[in-house]
Short mmCIF file of C-alpha atoms in Angstrom, two decimals:
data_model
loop_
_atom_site.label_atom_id
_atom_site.label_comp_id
_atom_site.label_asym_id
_atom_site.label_seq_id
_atom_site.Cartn_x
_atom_site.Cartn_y
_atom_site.Cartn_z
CA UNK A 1100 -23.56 99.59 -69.08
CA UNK A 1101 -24.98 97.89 -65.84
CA UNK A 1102 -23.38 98.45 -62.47
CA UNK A 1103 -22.12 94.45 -62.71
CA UNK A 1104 -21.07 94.66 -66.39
CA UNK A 1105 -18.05 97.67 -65.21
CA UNK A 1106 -17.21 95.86 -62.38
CA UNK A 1107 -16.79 92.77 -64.49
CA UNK A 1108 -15.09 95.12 -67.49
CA UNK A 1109 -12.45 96.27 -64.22
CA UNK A 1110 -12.16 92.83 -62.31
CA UNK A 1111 -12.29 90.24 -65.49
CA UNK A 1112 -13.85 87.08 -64.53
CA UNK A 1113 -14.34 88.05 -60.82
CA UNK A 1114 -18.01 89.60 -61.36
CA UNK A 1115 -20.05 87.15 -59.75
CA UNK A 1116 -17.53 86.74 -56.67
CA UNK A 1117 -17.90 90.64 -56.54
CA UNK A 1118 -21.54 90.43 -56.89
CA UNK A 1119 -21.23 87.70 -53.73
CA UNK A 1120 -19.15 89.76 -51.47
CA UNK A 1121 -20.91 93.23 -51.81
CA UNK A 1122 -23.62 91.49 -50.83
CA UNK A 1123 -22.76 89.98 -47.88
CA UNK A 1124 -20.18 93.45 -46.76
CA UNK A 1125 -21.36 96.87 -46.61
CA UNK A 1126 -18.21 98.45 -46.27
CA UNK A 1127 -16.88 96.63 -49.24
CA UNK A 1128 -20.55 97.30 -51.57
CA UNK A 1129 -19.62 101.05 -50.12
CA UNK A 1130 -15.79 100.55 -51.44
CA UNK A 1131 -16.76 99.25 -54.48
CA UNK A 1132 -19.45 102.15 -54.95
CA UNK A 1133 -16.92 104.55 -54.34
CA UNK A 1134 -14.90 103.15 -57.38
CA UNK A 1135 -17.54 103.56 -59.35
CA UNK A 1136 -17.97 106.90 -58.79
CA UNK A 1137 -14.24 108.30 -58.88
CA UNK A 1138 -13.69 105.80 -61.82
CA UNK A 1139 -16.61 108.11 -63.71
CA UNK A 1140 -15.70 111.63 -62.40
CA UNK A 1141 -12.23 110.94 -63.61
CA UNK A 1142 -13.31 109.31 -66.86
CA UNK A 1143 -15.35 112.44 -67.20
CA UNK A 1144 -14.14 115.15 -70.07
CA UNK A 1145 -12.25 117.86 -68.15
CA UNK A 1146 -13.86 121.42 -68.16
CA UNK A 1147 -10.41 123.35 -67.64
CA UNK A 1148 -7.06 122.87 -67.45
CA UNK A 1149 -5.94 124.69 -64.40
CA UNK A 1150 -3.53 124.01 -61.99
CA UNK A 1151 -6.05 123.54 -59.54
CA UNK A 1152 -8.19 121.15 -61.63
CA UNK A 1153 -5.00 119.21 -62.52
CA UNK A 1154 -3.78 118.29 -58.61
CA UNK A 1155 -7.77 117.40 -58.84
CA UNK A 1156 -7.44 115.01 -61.32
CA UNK A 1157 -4.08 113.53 -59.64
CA UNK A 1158 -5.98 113.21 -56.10
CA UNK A 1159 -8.49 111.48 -58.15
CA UNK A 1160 -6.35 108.78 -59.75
CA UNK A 1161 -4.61 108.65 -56.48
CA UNK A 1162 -8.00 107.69 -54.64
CA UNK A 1163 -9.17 105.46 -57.68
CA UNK A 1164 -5.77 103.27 -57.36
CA UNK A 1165 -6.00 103.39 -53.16
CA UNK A 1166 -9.80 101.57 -53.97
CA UNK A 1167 -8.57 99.24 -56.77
CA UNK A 1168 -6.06 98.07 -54.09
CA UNK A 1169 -8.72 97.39 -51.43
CA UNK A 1170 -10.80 95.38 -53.90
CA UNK A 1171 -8.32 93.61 -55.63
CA UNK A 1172 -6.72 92.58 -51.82
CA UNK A 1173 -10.24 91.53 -51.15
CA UNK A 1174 -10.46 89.30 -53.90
CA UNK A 1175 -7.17 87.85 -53.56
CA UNK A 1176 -7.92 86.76 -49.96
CA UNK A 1177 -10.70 84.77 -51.39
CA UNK A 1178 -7.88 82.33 -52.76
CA UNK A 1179 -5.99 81.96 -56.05
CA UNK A 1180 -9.14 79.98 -57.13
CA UNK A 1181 -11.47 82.59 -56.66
CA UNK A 1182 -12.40 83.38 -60.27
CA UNK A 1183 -13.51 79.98 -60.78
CA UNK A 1184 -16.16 80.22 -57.79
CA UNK A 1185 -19.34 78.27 -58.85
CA UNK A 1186 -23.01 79.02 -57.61
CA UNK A 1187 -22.73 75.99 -55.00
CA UNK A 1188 -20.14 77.93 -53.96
CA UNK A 1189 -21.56 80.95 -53.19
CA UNK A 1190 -24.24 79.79 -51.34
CA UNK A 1191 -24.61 79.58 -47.65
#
């Protein structure tokens, strides 16, 4: 699965206006990276089942719902319309 074809899997129908603002913000391409990356160390099979491993597990989903807020507030500021951006649209 490509990097845009997740994002598009979590964000339905938001992909290209994703695509748009990651490249135009670093701090948001670096929020959405980070998503990526707790999204697949949580999604990964756990090795133990220790109490330790477990408050892991809940800092992770606690991070990966902290990022899914900043990129879903993101989009939303874009306007109720923003799904339906067109290419015109997104250029400059």
């Amino acid at each position: 699965m490509t990097e845009d074809e997740f994002f598009e899997n979590q964000f339905p129908n938001a992909g290209r206006l994703l695509q748009h603002l990651r490249a135009k913000d670093q701090e948001f391409d670096r929020i959405c990276r980070d998503y990526k990356q707790v999204f697949a160390e949580l999604a990964a099979p756990a090795k133990s089942r220790s109490v330790p491993r477990m408050r892991y597990i809940a800092d992770l989903a606690e991070s990966l719902s902290d990022l899914r807020s900043s990129i879903e507030v993101r989009l939303q500021a874009q306007g109720p319309d923003a799904q339906l951006v067109s290419v015109k649209d997104l250029e400059d």
